[in-house]
PDB file of C-alpha atoms in Angstrom:
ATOM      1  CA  UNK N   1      -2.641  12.296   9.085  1.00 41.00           C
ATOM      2  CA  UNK N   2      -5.623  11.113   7.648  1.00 59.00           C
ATOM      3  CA  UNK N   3      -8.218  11.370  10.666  1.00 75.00           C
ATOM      4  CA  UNK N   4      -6.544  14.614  10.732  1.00 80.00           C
ATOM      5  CA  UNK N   5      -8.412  18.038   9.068  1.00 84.00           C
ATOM      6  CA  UNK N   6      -5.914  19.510   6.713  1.00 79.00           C
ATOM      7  CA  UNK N   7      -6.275  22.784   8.602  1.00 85.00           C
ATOM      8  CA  UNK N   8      -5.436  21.070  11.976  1.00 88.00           C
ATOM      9  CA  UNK N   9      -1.477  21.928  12.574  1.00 91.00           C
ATOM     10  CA  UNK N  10       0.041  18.738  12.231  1.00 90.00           C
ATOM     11  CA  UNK N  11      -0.830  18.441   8.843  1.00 87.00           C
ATOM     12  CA  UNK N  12       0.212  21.652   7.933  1.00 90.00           C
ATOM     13  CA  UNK N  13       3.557  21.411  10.054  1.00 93.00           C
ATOM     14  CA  UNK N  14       4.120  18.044   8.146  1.00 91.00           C
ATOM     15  CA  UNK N  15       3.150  20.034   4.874  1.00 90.00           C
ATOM     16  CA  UNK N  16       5.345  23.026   5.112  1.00 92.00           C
ATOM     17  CA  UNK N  17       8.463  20.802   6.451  1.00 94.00           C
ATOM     18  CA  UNK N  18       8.200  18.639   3.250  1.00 92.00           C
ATOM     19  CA  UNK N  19       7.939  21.546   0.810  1.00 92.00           C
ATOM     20  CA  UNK N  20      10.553  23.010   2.469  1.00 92.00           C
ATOM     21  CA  UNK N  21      12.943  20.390   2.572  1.00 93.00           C
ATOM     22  CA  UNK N  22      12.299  18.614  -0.820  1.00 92.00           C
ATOM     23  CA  UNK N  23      14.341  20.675  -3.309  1.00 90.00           C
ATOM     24  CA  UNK N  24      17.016  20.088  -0.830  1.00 91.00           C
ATOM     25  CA  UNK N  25      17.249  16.205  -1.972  1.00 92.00           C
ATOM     26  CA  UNK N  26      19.010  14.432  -4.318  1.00 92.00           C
ATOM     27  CA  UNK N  27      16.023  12.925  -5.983  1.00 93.00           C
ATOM     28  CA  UNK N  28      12.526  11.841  -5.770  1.00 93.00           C
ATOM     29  CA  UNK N  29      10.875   8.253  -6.120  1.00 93.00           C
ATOM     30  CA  UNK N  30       6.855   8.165  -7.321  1.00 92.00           C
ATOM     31  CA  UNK N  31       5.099   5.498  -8.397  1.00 91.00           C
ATOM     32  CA  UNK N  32       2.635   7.164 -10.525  1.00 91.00           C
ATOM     33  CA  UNK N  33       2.866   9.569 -12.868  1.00 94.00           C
ATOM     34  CA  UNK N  34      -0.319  11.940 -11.043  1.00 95.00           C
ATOM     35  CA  UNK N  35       1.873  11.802  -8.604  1.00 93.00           C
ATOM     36  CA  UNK N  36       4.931  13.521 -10.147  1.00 94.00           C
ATOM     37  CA  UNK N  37       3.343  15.738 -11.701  1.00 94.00           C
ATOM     38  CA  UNK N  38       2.030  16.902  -8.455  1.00 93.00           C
ATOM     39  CA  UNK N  39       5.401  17.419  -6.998  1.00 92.00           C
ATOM     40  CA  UNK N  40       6.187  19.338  -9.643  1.00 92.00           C
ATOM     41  CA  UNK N  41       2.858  21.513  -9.098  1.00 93.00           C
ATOM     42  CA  UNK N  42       2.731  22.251  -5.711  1.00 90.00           C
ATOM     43  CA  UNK N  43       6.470  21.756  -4.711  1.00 90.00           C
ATOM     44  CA  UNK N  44       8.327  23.372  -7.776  1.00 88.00           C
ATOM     45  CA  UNK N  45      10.592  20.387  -8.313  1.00 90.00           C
ATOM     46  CA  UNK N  46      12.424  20.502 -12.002  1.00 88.00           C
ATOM     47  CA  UNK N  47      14.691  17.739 -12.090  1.00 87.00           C
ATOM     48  CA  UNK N  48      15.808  14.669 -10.569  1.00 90.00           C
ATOM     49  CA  UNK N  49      11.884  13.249 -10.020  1.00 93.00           C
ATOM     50  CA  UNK N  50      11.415   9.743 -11.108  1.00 94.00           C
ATOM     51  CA  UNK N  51       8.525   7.347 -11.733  1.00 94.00           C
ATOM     52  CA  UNK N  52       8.935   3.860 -10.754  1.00 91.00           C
ATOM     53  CA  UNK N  53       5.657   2.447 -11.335  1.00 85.00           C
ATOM     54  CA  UNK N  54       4.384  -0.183  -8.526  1.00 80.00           C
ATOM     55  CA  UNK N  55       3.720  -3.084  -9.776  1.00 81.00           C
ATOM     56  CA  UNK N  56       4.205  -7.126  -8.826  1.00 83.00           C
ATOM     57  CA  UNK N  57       7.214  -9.132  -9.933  1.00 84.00           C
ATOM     58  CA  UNK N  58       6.583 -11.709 -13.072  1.00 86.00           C
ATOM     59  CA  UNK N  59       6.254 -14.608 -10.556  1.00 88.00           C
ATOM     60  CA  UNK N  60       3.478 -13.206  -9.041  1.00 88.00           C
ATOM     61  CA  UNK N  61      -0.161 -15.316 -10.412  1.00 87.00           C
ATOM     62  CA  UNK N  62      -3.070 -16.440  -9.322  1.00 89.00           C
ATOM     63  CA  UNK N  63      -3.817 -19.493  -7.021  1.00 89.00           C
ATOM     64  CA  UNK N  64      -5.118 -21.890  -8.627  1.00 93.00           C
ATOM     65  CA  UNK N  65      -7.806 -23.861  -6.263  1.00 95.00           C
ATOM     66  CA  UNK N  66      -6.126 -26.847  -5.306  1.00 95.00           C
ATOM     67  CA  UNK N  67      -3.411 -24.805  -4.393  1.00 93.00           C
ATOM     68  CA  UNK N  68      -5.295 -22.319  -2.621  1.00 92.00           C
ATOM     69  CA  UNK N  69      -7.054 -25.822  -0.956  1.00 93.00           C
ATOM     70  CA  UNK N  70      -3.604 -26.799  -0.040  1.00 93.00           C
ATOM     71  CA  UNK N  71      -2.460 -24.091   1.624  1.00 91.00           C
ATOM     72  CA  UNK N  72      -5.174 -23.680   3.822  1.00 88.00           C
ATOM     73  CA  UNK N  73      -5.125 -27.475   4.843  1.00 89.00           C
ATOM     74  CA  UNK N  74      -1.133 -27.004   5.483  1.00 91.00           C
ATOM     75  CA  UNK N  75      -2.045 -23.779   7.720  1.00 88.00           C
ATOM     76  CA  UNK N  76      -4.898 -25.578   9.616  1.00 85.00           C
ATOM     77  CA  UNK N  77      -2.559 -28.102  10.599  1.00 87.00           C
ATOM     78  CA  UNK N  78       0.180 -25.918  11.701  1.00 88.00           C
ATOM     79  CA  UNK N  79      -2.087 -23.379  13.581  1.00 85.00           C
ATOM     80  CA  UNK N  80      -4.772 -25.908  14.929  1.00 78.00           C
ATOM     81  CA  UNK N  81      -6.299 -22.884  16.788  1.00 77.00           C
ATOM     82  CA  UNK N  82      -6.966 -20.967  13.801  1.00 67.00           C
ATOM     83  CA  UNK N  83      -8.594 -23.746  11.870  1.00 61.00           C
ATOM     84  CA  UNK N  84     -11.884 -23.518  14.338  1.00 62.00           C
ATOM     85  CA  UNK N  85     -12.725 -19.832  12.513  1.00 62.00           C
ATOM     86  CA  UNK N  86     -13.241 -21.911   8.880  1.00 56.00           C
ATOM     87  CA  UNK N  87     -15.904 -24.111  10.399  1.00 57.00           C
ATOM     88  CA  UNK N  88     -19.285 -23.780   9.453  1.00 56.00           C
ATOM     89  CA  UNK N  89     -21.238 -25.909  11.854  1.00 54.00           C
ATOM     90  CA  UNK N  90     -23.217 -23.037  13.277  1.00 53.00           C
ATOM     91  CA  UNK N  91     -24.372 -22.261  10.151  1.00 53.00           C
ATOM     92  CA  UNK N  92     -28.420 -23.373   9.340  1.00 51.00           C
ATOM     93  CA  UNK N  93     -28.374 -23.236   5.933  1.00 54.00           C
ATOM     94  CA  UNK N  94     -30.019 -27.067   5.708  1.00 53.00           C
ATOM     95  CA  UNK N  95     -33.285 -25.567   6.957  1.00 49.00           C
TER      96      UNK N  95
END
């Protein structure tokens, strides 16, 4: 509902049913902390509101380079279509 005004009725429709039917739930999932504190605000929640906080698993890291270069070369061969937008040869940067 973002290209929405907040004063437009969908928003408000999608408002009211939530703060209605949250204290109705078993529990609540957020994954910050600003987050449940504004449930607790604005919908009166006391109990059963938990933070999970979002973050990626331990095997997540960066690609190295060669990696990265790898990848890419694998892709370009399996998608030979898609390996035409990495060319450069329209580019006049020799000038």
């Amino acid at each position: 509902f973002t290209d929405l005004s907040p004063a437009h009725p969908i928003p408000r429709l999608a408002y009211t049913y939530e703060r209605f039917m949250a204290p109705l739930a078993d529990g609540h999932l957020c994954v910050t902390r600003a987050m449940e504190q504004w449930l607790r605000a604005n919908f009166g929640l006391v109990t059963n509101v938990q933070v999970l906080h979002d973050r990626p698993p331990d095997f997540f890291r960066p690609t190295g380079l060669e990696e990265e270069h790898d990848l890419w070369m694998r892709l370009g061969a399996a998608f030979p279509c898609a390996a035409a937008f990495g060319d450069d040869d329209d580019d006049d940067d020799d000038d």
